[in-house]
């Protein structure tokens, strides 16, 4: 319910710059919303609205990366794409990644690997990139078989 309230609040306070003057009849010039909002509400409204600012910014950031990278999922500070529908060779997997502006996944730690693996289909086959094998030698790729 909090997310809904934040989004609703955000839509209301940004209505005028996008041409929705019916929401804010006192807003006569797009782009002047903050000043007019401040004059209308003074300090009490701003005290209520200020704590919501980081959440609104977080939602804006998420919307931005979701538009830029459709189908990708975020884990902490990195984005991952798990292809569920297509069965491809290693070379084709690299080509698909490059088309999306990405590369085969390389995981920073086991926690990150397990989080991405949860997005996989049981008994699915996935290509991932790795930097070192157990023997310490550099490797270019690894095929992962997801088990239930």
mmCIF file of N, CA and C in Angstrom:
data_model
loop_
_atom_site.group_PDB
_atom_site.id
_atom_site.type_symbol
_atom_site.label_atom_id
_atom_site.label_comp_id
_atom_site.label_asym_id
_atom_site.label_seq_id
_atom_site.Cartn_x
_atom_site.Cartn_y
_atom_site.Cartn_z
ATOM 1 N N UNK A 1 0.822 -1.186 0.000
ATOM 2 C CA UNK A 1 0.000 0.000 0.000
ATOM 3 C C UNK A 1 0.867 1.251 0.000
ATOM 4 N N UNK A 2 2.043 1.202 0.629
ATOM 5 C CA UNK A 2 2.922 2.366 0.651
ATOM 6 C C UNK A 2 3.378 2.730 -0.752
ATOM 7 N N UNK A 3 3.717 1.731 -1.583
ATOM 8 C CA UNK A 3 4.162 2.022 -2.937
ATOM 9 C C UNK A 3 3.069 2.718 -3.717
ATOM 10 N N UNK A 4 1.835 2.269 -3.548
ATOM 11 C CA UNK A 4 0.709 2.893 -4.234
ATOM 12 C C UNK A 4 0.576 4.341 -3.795
ATOM 13 N N UNK A 5 0.715 4.593 -2.523
ATOM 14 C CA UNK A 5 0.604 5.962 -2.017
ATOM 15 C C UNK A 5 1.712 6.838 -2.580
ATOM 16 N N UNK A 6 2.918 6.313 -2.668
ATOM 17 C CA UNK A 6 4.034 7.082 -3.207
ATOM 18 C C UNK A 6 3.794 7.403 -4.668
ATOM 19 N N UNK A 7 3.362 6.423 -5.442
ATOM 20 C CA UNK A 7 3.108 6.644 -6.861
ATOM 21 C C UNK A 7 1.973 7.628 -7.052
ATOM 22 N N UNK A 8 0.906 7.476 -6.310
ATOM 23 C CA UNK A 8 -0.226 8.384 -6.418
ATOM 24 C C UNK A 8 0.207 9.802 -6.073
ATOM 25 N N UNK A 9 0.954 9.960 -5.008
ATOM 26 C CA UNK A 9 1.446 11.277 -4.619
ATOM 27 C C UNK A 9 2.321 11.860 -5.718
ATOM 28 N N UNK A 10 3.191 11.038 -6.281
ATOM 29 C CA UNK A 10 4.090 11.499 -7.331
ATOM 30 C C UNK A 10 3.302 11.962 -8.553
ATOM 31 N N UNK A 11 2.286 11.227 -8.942
ATOM 32 C CA UNK A 11 1.467 11.608 -10.088
ATOM 33 C C UNK A 11 0.784 12.938 -9.827
ATOM 34 N N UNK A 12 0.281 13.129 -8.638
ATOM 35 C CA UNK A 12 -0.417 14.371 -8.315
ATOM 36 C C UNK A 12 0.535 15.563 -8.355
ATOM 37 N N UNK A 13 1.709 15.449 -7.770
ATOM 38 C CA UNK A 13 2.588 16.619 -7.739
ATOM 39 C C UNK A 13 3.285 16.861 -9.061
ATOM 40 N N UNK A 14 3.332 15.889 -9.949
ATOM 41 C CA UNK A 14 3.960 16.124 -11.247
ATOM 42 C C UNK A 14 2.935 16.340 -12.334
ATOM 43 N N UNK A 15 1.674 16.399 -11.988
ATOM 44 C CA UNK A 15 0.626 16.539 -12.992
ATOM 45 C C UNK A 15 0.749 17.758 -13.865
ATOM 46 N N UNK A 16 1.028 18.904 -13.312
ATOM 47 C CA UNK A 16 1.044 20.141 -14.095
ATOM 48 C C UNK A 16 2.124 20.169 -15.172
ATOM 49 N N UNK A 17 3.363 19.764 -14.897
ATOM 50 C CA UNK A 17 4.363 19.825 -15.954
ATOM 51 C C UNK A 17 4.005 18.955 -17.154
ATOM 52 N N UNK A 18 3.151 17.970 -16.946
ATOM 53 C CA UNK A 18 2.768 17.096 -18.047
ATOM 54 C C UNK A 18 1.424 17.494 -18.638
ATOM 55 N N UNK A 19 0.875 18.603 -18.226
ATOM 56 C CA UNK A 19 -0.337 19.124 -18.835
ATOM 57 C C UNK A 19 -1.630 18.736 -18.151
ATOM 58 N N UNK A 20 -1.601 18.206 -16.960
ATOM 59 C CA UNK A 20 -2.820 17.810 -16.268
ATOM 60 C C UNK A 20 -3.227 18.902 -15.286
ATOM 61 N N UNK A 21 -3.658 20.013 -15.797
ATOM 62 C CA UNK A 21 -3.981 21.145 -14.935
ATOM 63 C C UNK A 21 -5.215 20.895 -14.081
ATOM 64 N N UNK A 22 -6.044 19.922 -14.471
ATOM 65 C CA UNK A 22 -7.242 19.634 -13.679
ATOM 66 C C UNK A 22 -6.865 19.140 -12.286
ATOM 67 N N UNK A 23 -5.735 18.467 -12.178
ATOM 68 C CA UNK A 23 -5.286 17.959 -10.884
ATOM 69 C C UNK A 23 -4.823 19.114 -10.010
ATOM 70 N N UNK A 24 -4.172 20.082 -10.608
ATOM 71 C CA UNK A 24 -3.642 21.217 -9.864
ATOM 72 C C UNK A 24 -4.082 22.506 -10.546
ATOM 73 N N UNK A 25 -5.288 22.974 -10.265
ATOM 74 C CA UNK A 25 -5.809 24.147 -10.962
ATOM 75 C C UNK A 25 -4.989 25.406 -10.723
ATOM 76 N N UNK A 26 -4.238 25.466 -9.630
ATOM 77 C CA UNK A 26 -3.422 26.650 -9.369
ATOM 78 C C UNK A 26 -2.130 26.658 -10.176
ATOM 79 N N UNK A 27 -1.825 25.559 -10.807
ATOM 80 C CA UNK A 27 -0.596 25.458 -11.588
ATOM 81 C C UNK A 27 -0.880 25.957 -13.001
ATOM 82 N N UNK A 28 -0.403 27.124 -13.312
ATOM 83 C CA UNK A 28 -0.730 27.736 -14.600
ATOM 84 C C UNK A 28 0.372 27.585 -15.626
ATOM 85 N N UNK A 29 1.604 27.414 -15.185
ATOM 86 C CA UNK A 29 2.716 27.313 -16.117
ATOM 87 C C UNK A 29 3.463 26.008 -15.884
ATOM 88 N N UNK A 30 3.514 25.115 -16.901
ATOM 89 C CA UNK A 30 4.287 23.890 -16.739
ATOM 90 C C UNK A 30 5.733 24.213 -16.354
ATOM 91 N N UNK A 31 6.276 23.423 -15.432
ATOM 92 C CA UNK A 31 7.639 23.633 -14.976
ATOM 93 C C UNK A 31 7.743 24.491 -13.724
ATOM 94 N N UNK A 32 6.690 25.152 -13.340
ATOM 95 C CA UNK A 32 6.701 26.011 -12.151
ATOM 96 C C UNK A 32 6.058 25.301 -10.964
ATOM 97 N N UNK A 33 5.877 24.004 -11.090
ATOM 98 C CA UNK A 33 5.133 23.254 -10.085
ATOM 99 C C UNK A 33 5.727 23.395 -8.691
ATOM 100 N N UNK A 34 7.039 23.219 -8.561
ATOM 101 C CA UNK A 34 7.643 23.225 -7.231
ATOM 102 C C UNK A 34 7.376 24.548 -6.506
ATOM 103 N N UNK A 35 7.571 25.667 -7.192
ATOM 104 C CA UNK A 35 7.361 26.971 -6.562
ATOM 105 C C UNK A 35 5.895 27.153 -6.172
ATOM 106 N N UNK A 36 4.986 26.798 -7.074
ATOM 107 C CA UNK A 36 3.564 26.963 -6.786
ATOM 108 C C UNK A 36 3.109 26.001 -5.694
ATOM 109 N N UNK A 37 3.667 24.795 -5.700
ATOM 110 C CA UNK A 37 3.349 23.821 -4.661
ATOM 111 C C UNK A 37 3.810 24.352 -3.306
ATOM 112 N N UNK A 38 5.002 24.935 -3.287
ATOM 113 C CA UNK A 38 5.552 25.479 -2.050
ATOM 114 C C UNK A 38 4.694 26.637 -1.535
ATOM 115 N N UNK A 39 4.282 27.522 -2.438
ATOM 116 C CA UNK A 39 3.449 28.654 -2.034
ATOM 117 C C UNK A 39 2.098 28.186 -1.505
ATOM 118 N N UNK A 40 1.533 27.166 -2.147
ATOM 119 C CA UNK A 40 0.211 26.677 -1.773
ATOM 120 C C UNK A 40 0.246 25.969 -0.412
ATOM 121 N N UNK A 41 1.229 25.152 -0.203
ATOM 122 C CA UNK A 41 1.267 24.317 1.001
ATOM 123 C C UNK A 41 2.115 24.887 2.124
ATOM 124 N N UNK A 42 3.094 25.655 1.779
ATOM 125 C CA UNK A 42 4.068 26.155 2.737
ATOM 126 C C UNK A 42 4.799 24.978 3.376
ATOM 127 N N UNK A 43 5.259 25.128 4.568
ATOM 128 C CA UNK A 43 6.129 24.132 5.191
ATOM 129 C C UNK A 43 5.448 22.823 5.612
ATOM 130 N N UNK A 44 4.207 22.818 6.094
ATOM 131 C CA UNK A 44 3.626 21.540 6.543
ATOM 132 C C UNK A 44 3.603 20.468 5.452
ATOM 133 N N UNK A 45 3.210 20.838 4.254
ATOM 134 C CA UNK A 45 3.170 19.860 3.157
ATOM 135 C C UNK A 45 4.568 19.385 2.795
ATOM 136 N N UNK A 46 5.504 20.303 2.760
ATOM 137 C CA UNK A 46 6.865 19.931 2.391
ATOM 138 C C UNK A 46 7.483 18.987 3.412
ATOM 139 N N UNK A 47 7.159 19.193 4.693
ATOM 140 C CA UNK A 47 7.662 18.287 5.722
ATOM 141 C C UNK A 47 7.127 16.876 5.513
ATOM 142 N N UNK A 48 5.898 16.773 5.052
ATOM 143 C CA UNK A 48 5.297 15.462 4.793
ATOM 144 C C UNK A 48 5.883 14.861 3.520
ATOM 145 N N UNK A 49 6.073 15.681 2.497
ATOM 146 C CA UNK A 49 6.527 15.193 1.200
ATOM 147 C C UNK A 49 8.017 14.868 1.172
ATOM 148 N N UNK A 50 8.832 15.580 1.912
ATOM 149 C CA UNK A 50 10.287 15.416 1.858
ATOM 150 C C UNK A 50 10.754 13.980 2.109
ATOM 151 N N UNK A 51 10.229 13.267 3.105
ATOM 152 C CA UNK A 51 10.691 11.890 3.316
ATOM 153 C C UNK A 51 10.367 10.950 2.149
ATOM 154 N N UNK A 52 9.396 11.318 1.321
ATOM 155 C CA UNK A 52 9.023 10.468 0.190
ATOM 156 C C UNK A 52 9.956 10.634 -1.003
ATOM 157 N N UNK A 53 10.723 11.700 -1.026
ATOM 158 C CA UNK A 53 11.580 12.002 -2.166
ATOM 159 C C UNK A 53 12.519 10.855 -2.535
ATOM 160 N N UNK A 54 13.227 10.217 -1.598
ATOM 161 C CA UNK A 54 14.111 9.111 -1.993
ATOM 162 C C UNK A 54 13.350 7.943 -2.629
ATOM 163 N N UNK A 55 12.139 7.674 -2.149
ATOM 164 C CA UNK A 55 11.354 6.581 -2.718
ATOM 165 C C UNK A 55 10.899 6.917 -4.133
ATOM 166 N N UNK A 56 10.516 8.156 -4.345
ATOM 167 C CA UNK A 56 10.117 8.598 -5.682
ATOM 168 C C UNK A 56 11.312 8.491 -6.619
ATOM 169 N N UNK A 57 12.492 8.914 -6.159
ATOM 170 C CA UNK A 57 13.704 8.831 -6.978
ATOM 171 C C UNK A 57 14.031 7.376 -7.304
ATOM 172 N N UNK A 58 13.875 6.497 -6.330
ATOM 173 C CA UNK A 58 14.141 5.073 -6.535
ATOM 174 C C UNK A 58 13.198 4.502 -7.591
ATOM 175 N N UNK A 59 11.927 4.871 -7.531
ATOM 176 C CA UNK A 59 10.963 4.413 -8.532
ATOM 177 C C UNK A 59 11.294 4.964 -9.915
ATOM 178 N N UNK A 60 11.716 6.222 -9.982
ATOM 179 C CA UNK A 60 12.107 6.811 -11.262
ATOM 180 C C UNK A 60 13.311 6.085 -11.846
ATOM 181 N N UNK A 61 14.302 5.781 -11.006
ATOM 182 C CA UNK A 61 15.494 5.069 -11.463
ATOM 183 C C UNK A 61 15.146 3.683 -11.983
ATOM 184 N N UNK A 62 14.275 2.975 -11.247
ATOM 185 C CA UNK A 62 13.888 1.638 -11.683
ATOM 186 C C UNK A 62 13.139 1.686 -13.007
ATOM 187 N N UNK A 63 12.243 2.629 -13.149
ATOM 188 C CA UNK A 63 11.504 2.777 -14.397
ATOM 189 C C UNK A 63 12.454 3.063 -15.557
ATOM 190 N N UNK A 64 13.461 3.880 -15.300
ATOM 191 C CA UNK A 64 14.431 4.231 -16.340
ATOM 192 C C UNK A 64 15.192 2.998 -16.823
ATOM 193 N N UNK A 65 15.744 2.185 -15.880
ATOM 194 C CA UNK A 65 16.505 1.028 -16.339
ATOM 195 C C UNK A 65 15.606 -0.047 -16.926
ATOM 196 N N UNK A 66 14.363 -0.160 -16.453
ATOM 197 C CA UNK A 66 13.445 -1.143 -17.041
ATOM 198 C C UNK A 66 13.094 -0.785 -18.481
ATOM 199 N N UNK A 67 12.996 0.512 -18.784
ATOM 200 C CA UNK A 67 12.747 0.940 -20.164
ATOM 201 C C UNK A 67 13.972 0.695 -21.033
ATOM 202 N N UNK A 68 15.157 0.944 -20.476
ATOM 203 C CA UNK A 68 16.393 0.780 -21.241
ATOM 204 C C UNK A 68 16.740 -0.687 -21.470
ATOM 205 N N UNK A 69 16.413 -1.547 -20.509
ATOM 206 C CA UNK A 69 16.779 -2.962 -20.577
ATOM 207 C C UNK A 69 15.567 -3.842 -20.314
ATOM 208 N N UNK A 70 14.619 -3.888 -21.250
ATOM 209 C CA UNK A 70 13.418 -4.706 -21.030
ATOM 210 C C UNK A 70 13.773 -6.189 -20.900
ATOM 211 N N UNK A 71 13.126 -6.845 -19.945
ATOM 212 C CA UNK A 71 13.359 -8.269 -19.723
ATOM 213 C C UNK A 71 14.464 -8.567 -18.724
ATOM 214 N N UNK A 72 15.260 -7.564 -18.374
ATOM 215 C CA UNK A 72 16.342 -7.766 -17.418
ATOM 216 C C UNK A 72 15.787 -7.664 -16.001
ATOM 217 N N UNK A 73 16.448 -8.350 -15.076
ATOM 218 C CA UNK A 73 16.109 -8.282 -13.658
ATOM 219 C C UNK A 73 17.315 -7.732 -12.912
ATOM 220 N N UNK A 74 17.051 -6.979 -11.863
ATOM 221 C CA UNK A 74 18.136 -6.370 -11.096
ATOM 222 C C UNK A 74 18.419 -7.203 -9.857
ATOM 223 N N UNK A 75 19.694 -7.445 -9.615
ATOM 224 C CA UNK A 75 20.123 -8.048 -8.362
ATOM 225 C C UNK A 75 21.176 -7.110 -7.789
ATOM 226 N N UNK A 76 20.864 -6.487 -6.671
ATOM 227 C CA UNK A 76 21.698 -5.459 -6.054
ATOM 228 C C UNK A 76 22.020 -4.391 -7.098
ATOM 229 N N UNK A 77 23.255 -4.258 -7.535
ATOM 230 C CA UNK A 77 23.612 -3.177 -8.459
ATOM 231 C C UNK A 77 23.839 -3.660 -9.898
ATOM 232 N N UNK A 78 23.490 -4.926 -10.183
ATOM 233 C CA UNK A 78 23.745 -5.477 -11.522
ATOM 234 C C UNK A 78 22.454 -5.985 -12.154
ATOM 235 N N UNK A 79 22.430 -5.993 -13.493
ATOM 236 C CA UNK A 79 21.265 -6.458 -14.240
ATOM 237 C C UNK A 79 21.571 -7.796 -14.893
ATOM 238 N N UNK A 80 20.572 -8.696 -14.877
ATOM 239 C CA UNK A 80 20.713 -10.014 -15.487
ATOM 240 C C UNK A 80 19.509 -10.300 -16.369
ATOM 241 N N UNK A 81 19.761 -11.016 -17.454
ATOM 242 C CA UNK A 81 18.695 -11.446 -18.355
ATOM 243 C C UNK A 81 18.760 -12.964 -18.417
ATOM 244 N N UNK A 82 17.659 -13.636 -18.096
ATOM 245 C CA UNK A 82 17.602 -15.096 -18.152
ATOM 246 C C UNK A 82 16.669 -15.467 -19.291
ATOM 247 N N UNK A 83 17.228 -16.029 -20.351
ATOM 248 C CA UNK A 83 16.430 -16.436 -21.514
ATOM 249 C C UNK A 83 15.748 -17.761 -21.198
ATOM 250 N N UNK A 84 14.437 -17.772 -21.256
ATOM 251 C CA UNK A 84 13.671 -18.975 -20.917
ATOM 252 C C UNK A 84 13.197 -19.734 -22.156
ATOM 253 N N UNK A 85 13.006 -19.034 -23.264
ATOM 254 C CA UNK A 85 12.312 -19.641 -24.399
ATOM 255 C C UNK A 85 13.235 -20.253 -25.448
ATOM 256 N N UNK A 86 14.420 -19.711 -25.620
ATOM 257 C CA UNK A 86 15.277 -20.111 -26.722
ATOM 258 C C UNK A 86 16.375 -21.057 -26.272
ATOM 259 N N UNK A 87 16.568 -22.151 -27.004
ATOM 260 C CA UNK A 87 17.677 -23.066 -26.760
ATOM 261 C C UNK A 87 18.714 -22.792 -27.839
ATOM 262 N N UNK A 88 19.873 -22.290 -27.441
ATOM 263 C CA UNK A 88 20.888 -21.885 -28.411
ATOM 264 C C UNK A 88 22.249 -22.454 -28.033
ATOM 265 N N UNK A 89 23.154 -22.434 -29.008
ATOM 266 C CA UNK A 89 24.529 -22.862 -28.752
ATOM 267 C C UNK A 89 25.264 -21.764 -27.987
ATOM 268 N N UNK A 90 26.487 -22.075 -27.560
ATOM 269 C CA UNK A 90 27.283 -21.099 -26.837
ATOM 270 C C UNK A 90 27.528 -19.860 -27.695
ATOM 271 N N UNK A 91 27.905 -20.055 -28.960
ATOM 272 C CA UNK A 91 28.171 -18.925 -29.863
ATOM 273 C C UNK A 91 26.913 -18.083 -30.070
ATOM 274 N N UNK A 92 25.769 -18.737 -30.215
ATOM 275 C CA UNK A 92 24.508 -18.003 -30.375
ATOM 276 C C UNK A 92 24.155 -17.238 -29.098
ATOM 277 N N UNK A 93 24.439 -17.834 -27.943
ATOM 278 C CA UNK A 93 24.170 -17.165 -26.666
ATOM 279 C C UNK A 93 24.983 -15.875 -26.557
ATOM 280 N N UNK A 94 26.233 -15.932 -26.971
ATOM 281 C CA UNK A 94 27.075 -14.733 -26.958
ATOM 282 C C UNK A 94 26.498 -13.680 -27.894
ATOM 283 N N UNK A 95 26.059 -14.100 -29.087
ATOM 284 C CA UNK A 95 25.485 -13.161 -30.061
ATOM 285 C C UNK A 95 24.213 -12.508 -29.518
ATOM 286 N N UNK A 96 23.346 -13.301 -28.873
ATOM 287 C CA UNK A 96 22.113 -12.757 -28.283
ATOM 288 C C UNK A 96 22.468 -11.724 -27.215
ATOM 289 N N UNK A 97 23.444 -12.042 -26.384
ATOM 290 C CA UNK A 97 23.879 -11.103 -25.338
ATOM 291 C C UNK A 97 24.389 -9.801 -25.953
ATOM 292 N N UNK A 98 25.211 -9.916 -26.976
ATOM 293 C CA UNK A 98 25.776 -8.717 -27.607
ATOM 294 C C UNK A 98 24.686 -7.847 -28.216
ATOM 295 N N UNK A 99 23.651 -8.470 -28.794
ATOM 296 C CA UNK A 99 22.533 -7.701 -29.353
ATOM 297 C C UNK A 99 21.820 -6.904 -28.264
ATOM 298 N N UNK A 100 21.817 -7.430 -27.056
ATOM 299 C CA UNK A 100 21.164 -6.757 -25.927
ATOM 300 C C UNK A 100 22.122 -5.814 -25.202
ATOM 301 N N UNK A 101 23.342 -5.677 -25.729
ATOM 302 C CA UNK A 101 24.335 -4.809 -25.096
ATOM 303 C C UNK A 101 24.910 -5.423 -23.837
ATOM 304 N N UNK A 102 24.958 -6.748 -23.782
ATOM 305 C CA UNK A 102 25.392 -7.449 -22.571
ATOM 306 C C UNK A 102 26.430 -8.508 -22.923
ATOM 307 N N UNK A 103 26.777 -9.313 -21.955
ATOM 308 C CA UNK A 103 27.676 -10.447 -22.151
ATOM 309 C C UNK A 103 27.183 -11.592 -21.281
ATOM 310 N N UNK A 104 27.720 -12.786 -21.503
ATOM 311 C CA UNK A 104 27.323 -13.908 -20.657
ATOM 312 C C UNK A 104 27.619 -13.551 -19.201
ATOM 313 N N UNK A 105 26.720 -13.931 -18.324
ATOM 314 C CA UNK A 105 26.808 -13.530 -16.914
ATOM 315 C C UNK A 105 28.053 -14.083 -16.239
ATOM 316 N N UNK A 106 28.690 -13.235 -15.464
ATOM 317 C CA UNK A 106 29.778 -13.622 -14.569
ATOM 318 C C UNK A 106 29.355 -13.169 -13.180
ATOM 319 N N UNK A 107 29.356 -14.079 -12.232
ATOM 320 C CA UNK A 107 28.814 -13.804 -10.907
ATOM 321 C C UNK A 107 29.903 -13.373 -9.940
ATOM 322 N N UNK A 108 29.571 -12.400 -9.101
ATOM 323 C CA UNK A 108 30.529 -11.894 -8.118
ATOM 324 C C UNK A 108 30.698 -12.847 -6.938
ATOM 325 N N UNK A 109 29.628 -13.582 -6.600
ATOM 326 C CA UNK A 109 29.704 -14.520 -5.490
ATOM 327 C C UNK A 109 28.572 -15.542 -5.618
ATOM 328 N N UNK A 110 28.590 -16.533 -4.732
ATOM 329 C CA UNK A 110 27.586 -17.594 -4.789
ATOM 330 C C UNK A 110 26.184 -17.065 -4.504
ATOM 331 N N UNK A 111 26.070 -16.072 -3.646
ATOM 332 C CA UNK A 111 24.756 -15.493 -3.330
ATOM 333 C C UNK A 111 24.118 -14.901 -4.592
ATOM 334 N N UNK A 112 24.908 -14.192 -5.369
ATOM 335 C CA UNK A 112 24.411 -13.609 -6.615
ATOM 336 C C UNK A 112 24.031 -14.716 -7.599
ATOM 337 N N UNK A 113 24.874 -15.741 -7.702
ATOM 338 C CA UNK A 113 24.589 -16.875 -8.583
ATOM 339 C C UNK A 113 23.273 -17.550 -8.193
ATOM 340 N N UNK A 114 23.076 -17.798 -6.901
ATOM 341 C CA UNK A 114 21.851 -18.458 -6.434
ATOM 342 C C UNK A 114 20.616 -17.597 -6.698
ATOM 343 N N UNK A 115 20.739 -16.278 -6.540
ATOM 344 C CA UNK A 115 19.608 -15.372 -6.796
ATOM 345 C C UNK A 115 19.194 -15.424 -8.260
ATOM 346 N N UNK A 116 20.165 -15.444 -9.157
ATOM 347 C CA UNK A 116 19.855 -15.513 -10.592
ATOM 348 C C UNK A 116 19.343 -16.903 -10.947
ATOM 349 N N UNK A 117 19.910 -17.933 -10.345
ATOM 350 C CA UNK A 117 19.483 -19.308 -10.621
ATOM 351 C C UNK A 117 18.015 -19.520 -10.248
ATOM 352 N N UNK A 118 17.527 -18.792 -9.249
ATOM 353 C CA UNK A 118 16.111 -18.894 -8.866
ATOM 354 C C UNK A 118 15.190 -18.474 -10.001
ATOM 355 N N UNK A 119 15.674 -17.638 -10.905
ATOM 356 C CA UNK A 119 14.881 -17.176 -12.052
ATOM 357 C C UNK A 119 14.860 -18.211 -13.177
ATOM 358 N N UNK A 120 15.648 -19.264 -13.039
ATOM 359 C CA UNK A 120 15.751 -20.263 -14.103
ATOM 360 C C UNK A 120 14.623 -21.291 -14.019
ATOM 361 N N UNK A 121 14.431 -21.976 -15.126
ATOM 362 C CA UNK A 121 13.435 -23.032 -15.209
ATOM 363 C C UNK A 121 14.069 -24.335 -14.721
ATOM 364 N N UNK A 122 13.377 -25.119 -13.900
ATOM 365 C CA UNK A 122 13.937 -26.406 -13.478
ATOM 366 C C UNK A 122 14.312 -27.250 -14.695
ATOM 367 N N UNK A 123 15.469 -27.835 -14.630
ATOM 368 C CA UNK A 123 16.021 -28.669 -15.689
ATOM 369 C C UNK A 123 16.329 -27.886 -16.971
ATOM 370 N N UNK A 124 16.380 -26.569 -16.861
ATOM 371 C CA UNK A 124 16.762 -25.735 -18.004
ATOM 372 C C UNK A 124 18.272 -25.753 -18.182
ATOM 373 N N UNK A 125 18.729 -25.340 -19.344
ATOM 374 C CA UNK A 125 20.153 -25.266 -19.638
ATOM 375 C C UNK A 125 20.504 -23.819 -19.938
ATOM 376 N N UNK A 126 21.555 -23.317 -19.317
ATOM 377 C CA UNK A 126 21.928 -21.913 -19.454
ATOM 378 C C UNK A 126 23.428 -21.794 -19.662
ATOM 379 N N UNK A 127 23.816 -20.827 -20.465
ATOM 380 C CA UNK A 127 25.226 -20.508 -20.654
ATOM 381 C C UNK A 127 25.571 -19.315 -19.774
ATOM 382 N N UNK A 128 26.680 -19.392 -19.074
ATOM 383 C CA UNK A 128 27.164 -18.254 -18.292
ATOM 384 C C UNK A 128 28.649 -18.079 -18.564
ATOM 385 N N UNK A 129 29.160 -16.887 -18.376
ATOM 386 C CA UNK A 129 30.587 -16.642 -18.498
ATOM 387 C C UNK A 129 31.235 -16.826 -17.138
ATOM 388 N N UNK A 130 32.454 -17.306 -17.118
ATOM 389 C CA UNK A 130 33.203 -17.421 -15.861
ATOM 390 C C UNK A 130 34.626 -16.948 -16.119
ATOM 391 N N UNK A 131 35.327 -16.610 -15.076
ATOM 392 C CA UNK A 131 36.694 -16.141 -15.253
ATOM 393 C C UNK A 131 37.725 -17.178 -14.829
ATOM 394 N N UNK A 132 37.410 -18.044 -13.867
ATOM 395 C CA UNK A 132 38.358 -19.066 -13.432
ATOM 396 C C UNK A 132 37.646 -20.366 -13.114
ATOM 397 N N UNK A 133 38.300 -21.464 -13.430
ATOM 398 C CA UNK A 133 37.798 -22.770 -13.053
ATOM 399 C C UNK A 133 38.346 -23.158 -11.690
ATOM 400 N N UNK A 134 37.963 -24.329 -11.197
ATOM 401 C CA UNK A 134 38.445 -24.788 -9.888
ATOM 402 C C UNK A 134 39.958 -24.971 -9.877
ATOM 403 N N UNK A 135 40.520 -25.266 -11.059
ATOM 404 C CA UNK A 135 41.964 -25.465 -11.147
ATOM 405 C C UNK A 135 42.742 -24.150 -11.231
ATOM 406 N N UNK A 136 42.038 -23.002 -11.222
ATOM 407 C CA UNK A 136 42.695 -21.703 -11.266
ATOM 408 C C UNK A 136 42.981 -21.200 -12.668
ATOM 409 N N UNK A 137 42.728 -22.032 -13.680
ATOM 410 C CA UNK A 137 42.961 -21.609 -15.061
ATOM 411 C C UNK A 137 41.773 -20.807 -15.575
ATOM 412 N N UNK A 138 42.083 -19.821 -16.421
ATOM 413 C CA UNK A 138 41.018 -18.974 -16.954
ATOM 414 C C UNK A 138 40.147 -19.764 -17.927
ATOM 415 N N UNK A 139 38.847 -19.561 -17.816
ATOM 416 C CA UNK A 139 37.885 -20.195 -18.717
ATOM 417 C C UNK A 139 37.027 -19.110 -19.338
ATOM 418 N N UNK A 140 36.415 -19.407 -20.464
ATOM 419 C CA UNK A 140 35.581 -18.415 -21.137
ATOM 420 C C UNK A 140 34.098 -18.610 -20.888
ATOM 421 N N UNK A 141 33.653 -19.850 -20.666
ATOM 422 C CA UNK A 141 32.223 -20.083 -20.502
ATOM 423 C C UNK A 141 31.982 -21.335 -19.683
ATOM 424 N N UNK A 142 30.742 -21.496 -19.272
ATOM 425 C CA UNK A 142 30.314 -22.671 -18.526
ATOM 426 C C UNK A 142 28.847 -22.898 -18.828
ATOM 427 N N UNK A 143 28.480 -24.147 -18.966
ATOM 428 C CA UNK A 143 27.080 -24.485 -19.196
ATOM 429 C C UNK A 143 26.493 -24.928 -17.864
ATOM 430 N N UNK A 144 25.384 -24.324 -17.472
ATOM 431 C CA UNK A 144 24.731 -24.628 -16.196
ATOM 432 C C UNK A 144 23.460 -25.412 -16.467
ATOM 433 N N UNK A 145 23.297 -26.505 -15.764
ATOM 434 C CA UNK A 145 22.050 -27.266 -15.823
ATOM 435 C C UNK A 145 21.300 -26.980 -14.538
ATOM 436 N N UNK A 146 20.151 -26.345 -14.657
ATOM 437 C CA UNK A 146 19.358 -26.008 -13.469
ATOM 438 C C UNK A 146 18.557 -27.228 -13.044
ATOM 439 N N UNK A 147 18.670 -27.595 -11.789
ATOM 440 C CA UNK A 147 17.892 -28.712 -11.244
ATOM 441 C C UNK A 147 16.855 -28.170 -10.285
ATOM 442 N N UNK A 148 15.737 -28.874 -10.172
ATOM 443 C CA UNK A 148 14.682 -28.429 -9.256
ATOM 444 C C UNK A 148 15.189 -28.523 -7.860
#
